[in-house]
Amino acid sequence: MSSTTEYLSLLHRPRRLRRTPSLRSLVRETQLTVNDLIYPVFVMEGENQQEEIPSMPGIYRYTLDLLLKEIADAANLGIKAIALFPLIATDKKDNAGTESYNPDGLVQRTIKAIKQEIPEVIVITDVALDPFSSYGHDGIVKDGEILNDETVEVLVKQAVSQAEAGADMVAPSDMMDGRIGAIRQGLDAAGYFDVGILAYSAKYASAYYGPFRDALESAPQFGDKQTYQMNPANSREAIKEVALDIAEGADIVMVKPALAYLDIICRIKEYTNLPVAAYNVSGEYAMVKAAAQKGWIDEKKVILETLTSMKRAGADLILTYFAKQVALMLQ
């Protein structure tokens, strides 16, 4: 540099702390770890089978025997929790979702097997009727409408049945009014005081769920879910939903989806002292995978940046289909 250069008189030079990798690490504000991750998994009937979900490359539906191996692999990578979702046979679906609380059902058998084979893994179960519904909706349908209170009665049975099977935490994803309080009362009445509730508190009526519905073959048979899931345009309403769930006994509150709702995660984190979860949903996963397959992005860097942004926004826990991939990256 020329000796005649006149240097700026700057008291503060933020680049000083970016000069080396060690300095950047020293002042890093957000640290993503394997302890932040919850791994969503899909189970189906049968033996020794796995089916890749076409819209979710690298993600499979597993029969129980192979699912146990998949969960064991995840646990060996340091992943401490899984979220369980079932593919239910069409002949077991009905409008009232009665299979959801069958003590010998797929979900109940899977919970028991996981807790027997890999007891240290936290099992989080989905509480909603859509996988069990002949209409593909989260509640009981009558004259084209989704019934609230009648659905909540079934959700309580479902949650108690999952707790009986050994679930560590139930996660109501249905968005019916009052279901958190009813489930908490139902669990306590049955003696399951220690079973927690991870509430899908701010769950939006999002277009990002498409691949997940492919995985469970649970797309609505009519209409959409806008009468019970939230309007993507609303922010203050999320605080109302979270406040209600906390008052009714939620242990953890969640925002779903995550990537397009970082502002909601941030607002909820500022509002509550409860742990805040974010669901990095199937559409978010699929977009990254599709762009990576085209060679348009650096997959690993984009995954880490995406999940770090969720934690930076305020998420304490992240449900993500990238869980195993990220656990490997972080080793």
XYZ file of C-alpha atoms in Angstrom:
331
model
C 0.000 0.000 0.000
C 1.272 3.463 -0.835
C 2.988 5.316 1.992
C 0.910 8.327 1.021
C -2.386 6.569 1.932
C -4.389 8.495 4.476
C -6.050 6.102 6.959
C -9.564 6.728 8.163
C -9.792 7.777 11.773
C -12.127 5.037 12.990
C -12.610 4.186 16.636
C -14.711 1.115 15.838
C -13.714 -1.396 13.164
C -16.089 -4.408 13.333
C -13.845 -6.319 10.921
C -11.238 -6.671 13.703
C -13.337 -9.497 15.163
C -13.733 -11.235 11.797
C -10.038 -11.380 10.977
C -9.357 -15.075 11.737
C -11.431 -18.256 12.187
C -10.505 -18.330 15.878
C -11.693 -14.768 16.434
C -14.932 -15.443 14.555
C -15.575 -18.521 16.684
C -14.755 -16.650 19.872
C -17.511 -14.067 19.303
C -20.055 -16.370 17.638
C -23.470 -15.575 19.066
C -25.415 -18.683 18.026
C -24.163 -22.260 18.285
C -26.090 -25.072 16.611
C -25.561 -28.427 18.355
C -26.899 -31.940 18.032
C -28.762 -31.364 21.310
C -31.049 -28.933 19.455
C -32.322 -31.551 16.999
C -35.473 -33.678 16.953
C -35.664 -36.232 14.137
C -39.115 -36.810 12.544
C -39.550 -40.424 11.401
C -42.229 -42.328 9.461
C -43.420 -45.836 10.298
C -45.567 -48.250 8.274
C -46.870 -51.792 8.622
C -44.904 -54.773 7.336
C -41.432 -56.228 7.751
C -38.000 -55.476 6.309
C -39.229 -52.698 4.014
C -38.364 -49.078 3.445
C -39.897 -46.739 0.880
C -38.271 -43.496 -0.138
C -40.657 -40.544 -0.238
C -40.338 -39.185 -3.802
C -40.735 -35.535 -2.782
C -38.294 -35.924 0.142
C -35.051 -37.447 -1.198
C -33.207 -39.415 1.470
C -36.239 -39.726 3.763
C -38.031 -43.063 4.065
C -41.081 -44.755 5.495
C -39.825 -47.731 7.507
C -41.418 -50.879 8.811
C -40.917 -51.167 12.552
C -37.932 -53.517 12.400
C -35.990 -51.171 10.120
C -37.205 -48.069 11.953
C -35.569 -49.343 15.134
C -32.251 -49.559 13.281
C -32.711 -46.041 11.893
C -33.431 -44.636 15.354
C -30.458 -46.493 16.819
C -28.244 -44.952 14.130
C -29.604 -41.504 14.985
C -29.010 -42.088 18.695
C -25.426 -43.109 17.981
C -24.962 -39.733 16.300
C -26.111 -38.012 19.492
C -29.721 -37.301 18.495
C -31.775 -37.609 21.652
C -35.383 -37.322 20.433
C -37.578 -38.508 17.587
C -41.030 -37.402 16.462
C -43.134 -40.324 15.285
C -45.606 -40.217 12.366
C -47.533 -43.258 11.047
C -48.705 -44.327 7.604
C -52.095 -45.868 8.353
C -53.734 -48.382 6.010
C -56.822 -47.070 4.233
C -59.037 -49.825 5.648
C -58.219 -48.633 9.177
C -59.249 -45.045 8.554
C -62.635 -43.620 9.479
C -64.195 -40.233 10.168
C -63.752 -40.515 13.933
C -60.110 -41.641 13.822
C -60.842 -44.599 16.101
C -57.610 -46.367 15.108
C -55.681 -43.501 16.736
C -56.365 -44.882 20.226
C -56.207 -48.601 19.429
C -53.904 -50.069 22.125
C -52.584 -52.530 19.531
C -52.302 -49.940 16.769
C -49.192 -49.202 14.731
C -48.252 -46.134 16.781
C -48.704 -47.861 20.122
C -46.694 -50.926 19.067
C -43.952 -48.697 17.697
C -43.678 -46.665 20.909
C -43.383 -49.820 22.996
C -40.705 -51.266 20.716
C -38.623 -48.081 20.713
C -38.765 -47.731 24.493
C -37.817 -51.397 24.895
C -34.926 -51.371 22.399
C -33.599 -47.802 22.739
C -35.046 -46.522 26.037
C -32.808 -43.452 26.222
C -34.392 -41.931 23.097
C -37.175 -39.430 23.796
C -40.307 -40.473 21.900
C -42.591 -37.602 20.868
C -45.909 -38.643 19.348
C -48.222 -36.754 17.025
C -51.729 -36.119 18.332
C -54.098 -35.406 15.439
C -56.651 -37.312 13.409
C -55.442 -36.657 9.856
C -53.341 -39.863 9.491
C -56.345 -41.852 10.756
C -59.126 -39.898 9.016
C -60.892 -41.088 5.915
C -61.230 -37.395 5.020
C -57.578 -36.482 5.670
C -58.575 -33.739 8.093
C -57.329 -33.178 11.637
C -60.802 -33.530 13.093
C -64.186 -35.194 12.778
C -66.116 -33.999 9.725
C -69.844 -33.263 9.674
C -71.622 -31.601 6.761
C -68.322 -30.342 5.419
C -67.237 -28.748 8.698
C -64.528 -29.826 11.156
C -66.074 -30.358 14.589
C -64.014 -28.954 17.447
C -65.233 -30.293 20.774
C -66.104 -33.752 19.476
C -62.611 -33.984 17.982
C -60.972 -32.939 21.256
C -62.635 -35.895 23.006
C -60.912 -38.263 20.553
C -57.585 -36.435 20.856
C -57.614 -37.006 24.614
C -58.137 -40.742 24.066
C -55.319 -40.751 21.515
C -52.890 -38.936 23.826
C -53.675 -41.186 26.808
C -53.246 -44.265 24.614
C -49.831 -43.029 23.497
C -48.829 -42.308 27.098
C -49.897 -45.821 28.112
C -47.639 -47.209 25.386
C -44.680 -45.268 26.792
C -44.538 -41.934 24.959
C -42.363 -39.366 26.724
C -44.183 -36.421 25.218
C -47.324 -35.920 23.144
C -47.479 -33.256 20.460
C -50.967 -32.072 19.476
C -50.708 -30.776 15.902
C -54.433 -30.539 15.188
C -55.089 -26.867 16.116
C -58.468 -27.547 17.725
C -59.439 -24.996 20.369
C -58.976 -26.137 23.960
C -57.195 -29.365 23.192
C -54.071 -28.663 25.284
C -56.061 -28.226 28.492
C -58.245 -31.247 27.780
C -55.220 -33.444 27.022
C -53.392 -32.269 30.155
C -56.446 -33.097 32.261
C -56.835 -36.457 30.548
C -53.203 -37.413 31.061
C -53.263 -36.382 34.715
C -56.529 -38.218 35.359
C -54.922 -41.372 33.946
C -51.853 -40.913 36.147
C -49.452 -39.718 33.435
C -48.307 -36.578 35.235
C -44.796 -36.793 33.800
C -45.796 -37.059 30.145
C -45.123 -33.653 28.602
C -47.003 -31.698 25.967
C -45.196 -30.147 23.010
C -47.921 -27.924 21.588
C -48.103 -26.998 17.929
C -49.191 -23.574 19.123
C -48.623 -21.413 16.047
C -49.287 -23.804 13.184
C -50.028 -22.025 9.952
C -52.168 -23.126 6.995
C -49.042 -23.409 4.869
C -48.212 -24.562 1.363
C -44.939 -25.972 2.720
C -46.554 -29.206 3.989
C -47.057 -30.953 0.642
C -44.272 -33.571 0.824
C -45.275 -34.544 4.383
C -48.808 -35.300 3.210
C -47.297 -37.441 0.443
C -45.371 -39.355 3.120
C -48.493 -40.174 5.133
C -50.991 -40.199 2.247
C -53.036 -37.816 4.373
C -53.907 -34.909 2.099
C -57.414 -33.489 2.719
C -60.045 -35.180 0.593
C -61.945 -31.899 0.316
C -61.266 -28.245 0.975
C -58.266 -27.129 3.002
C -57.302 -26.579 6.646
C -57.789 -22.831 6.876
C -60.690 -23.061 9.332
C -58.383 -24.431 12.032
C -54.789 -23.666 11.032
C -53.603 -20.067 11.179
C -53.574 -17.438 8.447
C -49.962 -16.976 7.229
C -50.554 -13.206 7.217
C -51.090 -13.058 10.999
C -48.497 -12.417 13.680
C -50.359 -11.154 16.772
C -52.664 -14.163 16.577
C -49.658 -16.416 17.195
C -49.142 -14.772 20.584
C -52.797 -15.394 21.427
C -52.504 -19.074 20.520
C -49.287 -19.440 22.519
C -50.810 -17.685 25.537
C -53.796 -20.031 25.494
C -51.603 -23.134 25.221
C -49.386 -22.000 28.081
C -52.430 -21.302 30.250
C -53.771 -24.769 29.433
C -50.551 -26.558 30.436
C -48.180 -26.783 27.470
C -44.571 -27.588 28.381
C -43.067 -26.537 25.035
C -44.624 -24.330 22.340
C -43.871 -24.667 18.646
C -43.981 -22.662 15.431
C -44.676 -24.493 12.164
C -43.356 -23.926 9.519
C -40.057 -22.335 10.508
C -38.182 -20.744 7.620
C -40.876 -18.302 6.475
C -41.876 -17.641 10.097
C -38.620 -16.597 11.775
C -40.317 -13.385 12.910
C -42.961 -15.471 14.705
C -40.296 -17.576 16.426
C -38.604 -14.383 17.581
C -41.832 -12.840 18.917
C -42.786 -15.991 20.799
C -39.299 -16.352 22.279
C -39.569 -12.803 23.639
C -43.049 -13.526 25.000
C -42.468 -16.738 26.969
C -39.889 -18.427 29.176
C -41.001 -21.859 27.959
C -38.798 -23.686 25.461
C -39.684 -22.761 21.878
C -39.544 -25.366 19.119
C -39.525 -24.789 15.365
C -40.487 -27.316 12.701
C -38.225 -27.224 9.653
C -40.974 -28.749 7.525
C -41.002 -31.057 4.533
C -41.351 -28.331 1.907
C -38.343 -26.497 3.318
C -36.374 -29.753 3.207
C -37.515 -30.562 -0.331
C -36.524 -27.145 -1.708
C -32.980 -27.440 -0.399
C -32.636 -30.996 -1.707
C -34.018 -30.078 -5.137
C -31.719 -27.071 -5.536
C -28.735 -29.100 -4.346
C -29.460 -31.875 -6.840
C -29.442 -29.232 -9.591
C -26.073 -28.023 -8.368
C -27.467 -24.560 -7.691
C -26.469 -24.354 -3.996
C -23.914 -25.772 -1.579
C -26.194 -28.189 0.267
C -24.218 -28.530 3.493
C -23.645 -24.810 3.903
C -27.291 -23.962 3.160
C -28.561 -26.569 5.653
C -26.348 -25.244 8.437
C -27.196 -21.633 7.630
C -30.913 -22.416 7.569
C -30.980 -24.241 10.896
C -28.699 -21.671 12.509
C -31.120 -18.940 11.436
C -33.931 -20.746 13.240
C -31.907 -20.997 16.413
C -30.784 -17.381 16.059
C -34.436 -16.336 15.807
C -35.096 -18.012 19.161
C -35.762 -21.709 18.617
C -34.479 -23.896 21.444
C -35.394 -27.091 19.578
C -35.648 -27.812 15.862
C -37.606 -30.662 14.298
C -35.787 -31.345 11.049
C -35.442 -34.079 8.450
C -31.814 -32.948 8.165
C -31.152 -34.162 11.741
C -28.859 -37.092 10.895
C -27.076 -35.143 8.176
C -26.460 -32.215 10.528
C -25.358 -34.489 13.367
C -22.683 -35.891 11.040
C -21.596 -32.406 9.969
C -21.269 -31.262 13.561
C -19.106 -34.200 14.665
